[in-house]
Tab-separated table of C-alpha atoms in Angstrom:
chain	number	residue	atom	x	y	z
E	1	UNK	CA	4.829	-13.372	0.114
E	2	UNK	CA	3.140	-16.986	-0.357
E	3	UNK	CA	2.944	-17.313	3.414
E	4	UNK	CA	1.671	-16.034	6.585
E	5	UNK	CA	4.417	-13.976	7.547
E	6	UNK	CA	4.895	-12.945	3.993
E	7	UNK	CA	1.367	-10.852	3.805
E	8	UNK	CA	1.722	-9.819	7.622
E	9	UNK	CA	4.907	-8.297	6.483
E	10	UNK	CA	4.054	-6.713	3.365
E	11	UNK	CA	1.061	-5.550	4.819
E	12	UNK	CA	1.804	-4.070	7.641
E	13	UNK	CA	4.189	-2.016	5.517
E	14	UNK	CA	1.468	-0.511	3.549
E	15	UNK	CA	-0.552	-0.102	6.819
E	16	UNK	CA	1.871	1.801	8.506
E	17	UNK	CA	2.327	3.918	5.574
E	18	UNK	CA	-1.201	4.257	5.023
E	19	UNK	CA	-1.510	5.764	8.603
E	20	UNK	CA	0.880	7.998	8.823
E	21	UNK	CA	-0.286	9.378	5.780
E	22	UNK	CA	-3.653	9.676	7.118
E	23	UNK	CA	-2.231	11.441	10.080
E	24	UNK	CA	-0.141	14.233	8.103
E	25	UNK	CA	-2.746	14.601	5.798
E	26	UNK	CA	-5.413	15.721	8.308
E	27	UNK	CA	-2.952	17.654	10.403
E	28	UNK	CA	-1.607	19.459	7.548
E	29	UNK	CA	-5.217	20.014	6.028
E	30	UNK	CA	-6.077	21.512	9.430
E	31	UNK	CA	-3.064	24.065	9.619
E	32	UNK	CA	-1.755	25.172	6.457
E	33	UNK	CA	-4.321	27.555	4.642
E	34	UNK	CA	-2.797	26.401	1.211
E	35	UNK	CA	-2.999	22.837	1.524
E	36	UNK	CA	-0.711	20.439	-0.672
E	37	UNK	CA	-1.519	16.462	-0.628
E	38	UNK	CA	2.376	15.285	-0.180
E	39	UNK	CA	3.995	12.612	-2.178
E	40	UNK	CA	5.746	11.522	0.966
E	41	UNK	CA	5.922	13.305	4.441
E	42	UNK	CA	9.376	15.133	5.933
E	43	UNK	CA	10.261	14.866	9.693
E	44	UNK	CA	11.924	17.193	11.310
E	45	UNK	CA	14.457	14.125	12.598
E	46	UNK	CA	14.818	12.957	9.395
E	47	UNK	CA	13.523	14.763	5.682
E	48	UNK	CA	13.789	11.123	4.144
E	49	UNK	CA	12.624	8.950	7.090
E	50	UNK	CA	9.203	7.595	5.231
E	51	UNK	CA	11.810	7.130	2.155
E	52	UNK	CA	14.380	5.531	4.230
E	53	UNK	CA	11.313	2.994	5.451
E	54	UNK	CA	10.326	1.622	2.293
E	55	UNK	CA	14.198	1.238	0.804
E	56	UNK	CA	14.504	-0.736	3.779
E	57	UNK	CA	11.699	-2.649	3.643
E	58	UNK	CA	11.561	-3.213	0.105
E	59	UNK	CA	15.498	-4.350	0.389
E	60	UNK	CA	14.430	-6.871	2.769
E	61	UNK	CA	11.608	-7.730	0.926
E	62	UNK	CA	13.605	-9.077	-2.197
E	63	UNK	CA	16.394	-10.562	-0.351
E	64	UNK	CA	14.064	-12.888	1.250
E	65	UNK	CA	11.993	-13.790	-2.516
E	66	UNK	CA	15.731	-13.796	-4.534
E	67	UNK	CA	17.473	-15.318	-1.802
E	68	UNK	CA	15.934	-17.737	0.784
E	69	UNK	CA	13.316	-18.870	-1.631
E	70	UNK	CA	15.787	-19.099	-4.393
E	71	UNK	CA	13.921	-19.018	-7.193
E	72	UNK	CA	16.333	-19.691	-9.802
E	73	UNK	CA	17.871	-22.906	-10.762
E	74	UNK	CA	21.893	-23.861	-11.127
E	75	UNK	CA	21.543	-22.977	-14.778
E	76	UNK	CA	20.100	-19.622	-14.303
E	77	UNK	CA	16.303	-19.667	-15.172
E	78	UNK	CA	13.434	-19.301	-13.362
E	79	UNK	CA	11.498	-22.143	-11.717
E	80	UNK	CA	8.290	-22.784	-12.486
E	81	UNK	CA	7.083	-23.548	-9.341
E	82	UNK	CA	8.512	-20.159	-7.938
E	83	UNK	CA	7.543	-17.390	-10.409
E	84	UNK	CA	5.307	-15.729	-8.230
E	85	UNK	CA	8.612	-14.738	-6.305
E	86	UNK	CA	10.212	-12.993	-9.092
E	87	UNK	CA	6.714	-10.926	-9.385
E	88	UNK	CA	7.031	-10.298	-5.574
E	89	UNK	CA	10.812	-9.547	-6.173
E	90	UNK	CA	9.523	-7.279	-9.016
E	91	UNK	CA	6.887	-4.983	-6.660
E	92	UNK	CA	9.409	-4.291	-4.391
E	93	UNK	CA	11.821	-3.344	-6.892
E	94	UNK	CA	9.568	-0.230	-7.969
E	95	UNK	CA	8.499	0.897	-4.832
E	96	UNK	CA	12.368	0.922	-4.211
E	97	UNK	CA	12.904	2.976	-7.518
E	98	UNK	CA	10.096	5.150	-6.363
E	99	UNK	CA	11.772	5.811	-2.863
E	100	UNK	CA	15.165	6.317	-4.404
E	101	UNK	CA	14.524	8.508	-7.099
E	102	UNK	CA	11.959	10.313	-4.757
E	103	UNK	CA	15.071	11.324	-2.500
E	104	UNK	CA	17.310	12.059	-5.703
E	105	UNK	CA	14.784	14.531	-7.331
E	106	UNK	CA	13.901	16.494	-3.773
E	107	UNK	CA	17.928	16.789	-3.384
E	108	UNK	CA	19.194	17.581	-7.341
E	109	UNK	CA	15.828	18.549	-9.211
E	110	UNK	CA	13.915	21.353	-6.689
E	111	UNK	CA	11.550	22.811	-9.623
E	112	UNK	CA	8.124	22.429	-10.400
E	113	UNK	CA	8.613	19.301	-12.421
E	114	UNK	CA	9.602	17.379	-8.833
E	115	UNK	CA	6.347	17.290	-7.530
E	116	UNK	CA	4.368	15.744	-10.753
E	117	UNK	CA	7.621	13.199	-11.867
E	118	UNK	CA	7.465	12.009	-8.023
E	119	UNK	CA	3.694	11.163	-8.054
E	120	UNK	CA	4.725	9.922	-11.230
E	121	UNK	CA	7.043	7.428	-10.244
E	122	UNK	CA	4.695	6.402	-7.488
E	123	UNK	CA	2.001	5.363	-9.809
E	124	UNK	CA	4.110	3.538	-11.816
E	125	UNK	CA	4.855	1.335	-8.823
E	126	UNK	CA	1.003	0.785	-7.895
E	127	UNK	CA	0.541	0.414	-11.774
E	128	UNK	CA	2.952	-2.482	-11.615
E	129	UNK	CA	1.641	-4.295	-8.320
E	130	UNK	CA	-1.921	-3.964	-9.963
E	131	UNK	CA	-0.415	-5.888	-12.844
E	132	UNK	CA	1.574	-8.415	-11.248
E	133	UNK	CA	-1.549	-9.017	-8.812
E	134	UNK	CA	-4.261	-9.333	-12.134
E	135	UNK	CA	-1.979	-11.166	-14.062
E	136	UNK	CA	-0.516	-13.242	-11.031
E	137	UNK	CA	1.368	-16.854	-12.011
E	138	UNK	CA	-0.079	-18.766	-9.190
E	139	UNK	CA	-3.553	-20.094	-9.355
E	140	UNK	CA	-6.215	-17.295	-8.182
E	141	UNK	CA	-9.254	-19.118	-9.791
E	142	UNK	CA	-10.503	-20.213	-6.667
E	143	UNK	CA	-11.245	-18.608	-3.377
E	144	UNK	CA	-7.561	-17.212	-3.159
E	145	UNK	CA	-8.307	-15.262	-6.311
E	146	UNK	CA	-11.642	-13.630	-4.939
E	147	UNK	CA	-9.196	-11.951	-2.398
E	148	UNK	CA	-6.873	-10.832	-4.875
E	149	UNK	CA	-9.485	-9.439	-7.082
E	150	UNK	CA	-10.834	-7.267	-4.024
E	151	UNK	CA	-7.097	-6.505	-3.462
E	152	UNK	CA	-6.747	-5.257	-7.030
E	153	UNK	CA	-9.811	-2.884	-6.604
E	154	UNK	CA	-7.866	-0.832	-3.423
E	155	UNK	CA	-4.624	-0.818	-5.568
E	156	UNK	CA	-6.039	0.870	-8.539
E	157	UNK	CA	-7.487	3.598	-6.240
E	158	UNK	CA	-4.115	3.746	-5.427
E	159	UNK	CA	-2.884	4.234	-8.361
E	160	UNK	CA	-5.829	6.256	-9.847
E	161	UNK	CA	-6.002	9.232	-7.040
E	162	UNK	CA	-1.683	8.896	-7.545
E	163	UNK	CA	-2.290	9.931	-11.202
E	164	UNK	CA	-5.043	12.566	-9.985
E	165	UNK	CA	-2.778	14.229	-7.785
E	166	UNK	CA	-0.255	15.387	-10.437
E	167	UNK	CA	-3.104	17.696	-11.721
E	168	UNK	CA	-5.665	18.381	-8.378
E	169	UNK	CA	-2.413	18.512	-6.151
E	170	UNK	CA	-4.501	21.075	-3.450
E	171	UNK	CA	-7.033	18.483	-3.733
E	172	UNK	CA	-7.807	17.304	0.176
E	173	UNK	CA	-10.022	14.304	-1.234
E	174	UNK	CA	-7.878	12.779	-3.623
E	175	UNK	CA	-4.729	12.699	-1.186
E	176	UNK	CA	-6.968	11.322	1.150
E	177	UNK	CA	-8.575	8.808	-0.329
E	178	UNK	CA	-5.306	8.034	-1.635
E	179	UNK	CA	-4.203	7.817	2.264
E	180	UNK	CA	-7.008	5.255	2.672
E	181	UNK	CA	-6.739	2.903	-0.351
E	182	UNK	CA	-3.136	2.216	0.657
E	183	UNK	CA	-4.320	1.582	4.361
E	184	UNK	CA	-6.737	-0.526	3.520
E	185	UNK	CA	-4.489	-2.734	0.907
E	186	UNK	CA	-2.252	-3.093	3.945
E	187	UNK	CA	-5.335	-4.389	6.471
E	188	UNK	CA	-6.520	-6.613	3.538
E	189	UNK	CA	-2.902	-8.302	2.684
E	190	UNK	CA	-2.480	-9.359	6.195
E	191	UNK	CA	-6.587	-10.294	6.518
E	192	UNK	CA	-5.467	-12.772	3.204
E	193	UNK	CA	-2.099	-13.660	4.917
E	194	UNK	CA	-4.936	-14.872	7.878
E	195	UNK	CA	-7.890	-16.168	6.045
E	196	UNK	CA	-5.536	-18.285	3.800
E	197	UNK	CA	-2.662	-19.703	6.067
E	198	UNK	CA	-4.253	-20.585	9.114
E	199	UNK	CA	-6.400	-23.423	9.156
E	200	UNK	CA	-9.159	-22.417	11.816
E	201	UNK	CA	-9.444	-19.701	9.490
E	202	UNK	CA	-10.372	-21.419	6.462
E	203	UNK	CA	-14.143	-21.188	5.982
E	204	UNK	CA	-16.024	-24.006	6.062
E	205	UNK	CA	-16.039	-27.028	3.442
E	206	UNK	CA	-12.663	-25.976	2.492
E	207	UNK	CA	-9.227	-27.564	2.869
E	208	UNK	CA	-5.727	-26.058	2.365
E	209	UNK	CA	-4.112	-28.444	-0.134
E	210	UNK	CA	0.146	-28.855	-1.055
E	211	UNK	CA	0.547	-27.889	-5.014
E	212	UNK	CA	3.408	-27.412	-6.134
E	213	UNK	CA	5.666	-26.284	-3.416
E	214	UNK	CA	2.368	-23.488	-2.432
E	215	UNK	CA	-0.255	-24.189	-0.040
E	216	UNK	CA	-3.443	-24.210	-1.597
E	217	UNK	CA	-6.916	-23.136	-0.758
E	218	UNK	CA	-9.524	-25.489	-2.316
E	219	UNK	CA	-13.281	-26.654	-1.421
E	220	UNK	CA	-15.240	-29.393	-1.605
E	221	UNK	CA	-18.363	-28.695	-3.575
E	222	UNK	CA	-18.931	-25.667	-5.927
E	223	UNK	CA	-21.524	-24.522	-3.179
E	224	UNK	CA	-18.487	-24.325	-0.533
E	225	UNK	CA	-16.180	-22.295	-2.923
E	226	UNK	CA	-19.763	-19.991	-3.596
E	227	UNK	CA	-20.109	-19.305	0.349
E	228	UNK	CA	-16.281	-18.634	0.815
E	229	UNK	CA	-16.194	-15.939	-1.891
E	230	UNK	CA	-19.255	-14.569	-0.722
E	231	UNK	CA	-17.547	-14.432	3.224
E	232	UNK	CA	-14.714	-12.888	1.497
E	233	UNK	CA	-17.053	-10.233	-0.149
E	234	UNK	CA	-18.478	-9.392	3.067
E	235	UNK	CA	-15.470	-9.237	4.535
E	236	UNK	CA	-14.130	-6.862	2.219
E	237	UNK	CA	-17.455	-4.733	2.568
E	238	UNK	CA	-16.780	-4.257	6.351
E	239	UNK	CA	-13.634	-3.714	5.785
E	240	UNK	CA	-14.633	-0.607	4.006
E	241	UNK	CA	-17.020	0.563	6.176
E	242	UNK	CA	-14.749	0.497	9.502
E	243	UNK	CA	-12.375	2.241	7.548
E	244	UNK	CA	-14.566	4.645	5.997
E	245	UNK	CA	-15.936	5.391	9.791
E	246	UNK	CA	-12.660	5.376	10.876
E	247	UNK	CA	-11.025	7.648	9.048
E	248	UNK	CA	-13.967	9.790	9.481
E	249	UNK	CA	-13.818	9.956	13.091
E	250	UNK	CA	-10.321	10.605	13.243
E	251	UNK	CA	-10.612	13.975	10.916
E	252	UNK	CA	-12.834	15.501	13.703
E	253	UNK	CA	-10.385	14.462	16.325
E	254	UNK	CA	-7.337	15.974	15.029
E	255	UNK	CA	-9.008	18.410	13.114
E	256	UNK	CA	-10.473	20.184	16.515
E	257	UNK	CA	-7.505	19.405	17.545
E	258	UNK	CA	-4.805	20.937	14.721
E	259	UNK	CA	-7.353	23.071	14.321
E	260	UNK	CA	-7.762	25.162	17.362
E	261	UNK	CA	-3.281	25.296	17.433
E	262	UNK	CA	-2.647	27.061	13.883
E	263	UNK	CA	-2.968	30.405	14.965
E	264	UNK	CA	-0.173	29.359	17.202
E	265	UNK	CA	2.335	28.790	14.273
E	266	UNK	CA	4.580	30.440	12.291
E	267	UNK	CA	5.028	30.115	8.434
E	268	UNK	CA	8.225	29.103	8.163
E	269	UNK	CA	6.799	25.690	9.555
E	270	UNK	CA	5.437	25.211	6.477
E	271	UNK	CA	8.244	25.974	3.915
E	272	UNK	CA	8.690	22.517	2.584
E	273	UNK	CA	5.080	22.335	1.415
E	274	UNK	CA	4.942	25.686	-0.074
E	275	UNK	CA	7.740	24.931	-1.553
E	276	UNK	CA	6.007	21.964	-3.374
E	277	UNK	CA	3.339	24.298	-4.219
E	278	UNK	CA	4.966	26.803	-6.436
């Protein structure tokens, strides 16, 4: 993920997610009077299409940080100067757990303990990126870390409204604001993917410097390195205003829209999320 295309991949996966969990959440808010925030959304295509999505991804995700990077020498250990692929390897690798064993508990465990081990499993996963991401092996002293700092604040509301939904699972809020953080960590990624890759980007009395196989953001002067966290602060602070306005506008939308069509429907529509509910 040490590259452009890296964070514009990874992050566009969260930010579709993030989306279409926006989406389902306000439309299902709207129509069904006993409301359930869902671990991950069935299609009437597909049950497992959002699951399908992130094995792929995910998949694709490690074969390019085990494989094309090849991180690990002829005599089988890591390389120094590629660690931070293993931890990218390792992120993927739990969101891929989470999506498989998501799909094996819906189809072989049905009960009331599916719902809570399913959340479960996904906070593990944000548990671990928030981890790997604090405790990162490439240098993040410097204006690279300020972004992944702000990242780490969106993934642990991830991971905390994840953990909030096993017990407030008819909460609206938390599986919304759950919906958001994992939007915004997708806008962000790709905004560092950006800010950090492409030159014209870099803010002023900075320089993108080769260390150690990993391009490098550094500045000049201690007052350049001040201004470019505090740009990145701002940034960040936008960021969470559009979406906040956003997110807002769009649950009037649908929600006159939705709205207004539920007397239309019939219950068996919603058997998969009652089902959940019991």
């Amino acid at each position: 993920m040490s590259s452009l295309m890296g964070h514009v991949g990874h992050g566009s996966l969260f930010l579709v997610l993030g989306m279409w969990h926006i989406f389902h959440d306000i439309k299902l808010h709207a129509q069904t009077p006993n409301y359930i925030a869902l671990p991950w959304v069935p299609t009437s295509k597909s049950r497992y299409l959002e699951l399908f999505f992130i094995m792929i991804c995910t998949c694709m995700s490690m074969t390019t940080e085990l494989l094309i990077y090849s991180p690990i020498d002829p005599d089988g250990t890591i390389r120094s100067t590629h660690l931070h692929n293993i931890e990218h390897a390792s992120m993927s690798l739990t969101f891929l757990v989470y999506a498989t064993f998501a799909i094996i508990l819906d189809k072989f465990a049905p009960n009331k303990l599916q719902y809570g081990l399913t959340l479960l499993l996904g906070a593990t996963a944000f548990f671990q990126q928030l981890v790997l991401f604090h405790f990162h092996s490439v240098d993040h002293m410097g204006l690279e870390g300020q972004y992944h700092h702000l990242l780490q604040l969106s993934v642990f509301v991830s991971f905390a409204t994840t953990l909030m939904g096993i017990a407030y699972p008819k909460s609206f809020c938390i599986g919304f604001v759950r919906s958001l953080s994992v939007f915004l960590q997708g806008a962000w990624i790709i905004t560092i993917g950006f800010m950090l890759y492409i030159p014209n980007f870099i803010p002023k009395g900075c320089f993108m410097n080769r260390e150690e196989d990993n391009q490098i953001v550094r500045c000049h002067t201690d007052e350049a390195l001040k201004r470019a966290k505090s740009l990145a602060n701002i940034k960040f602070c936008w960021y969470l205003i559009l979406v906040t306005i956003v997110s807002v506008c769009l649950y009037v939308l649908l929600n006159k829209i939705y709205g207004e069509r539920v007397k239309y429907h019939t219950l068996s529509k919603y058997e998969w999320a009652r089902r959940w509910s019991r």
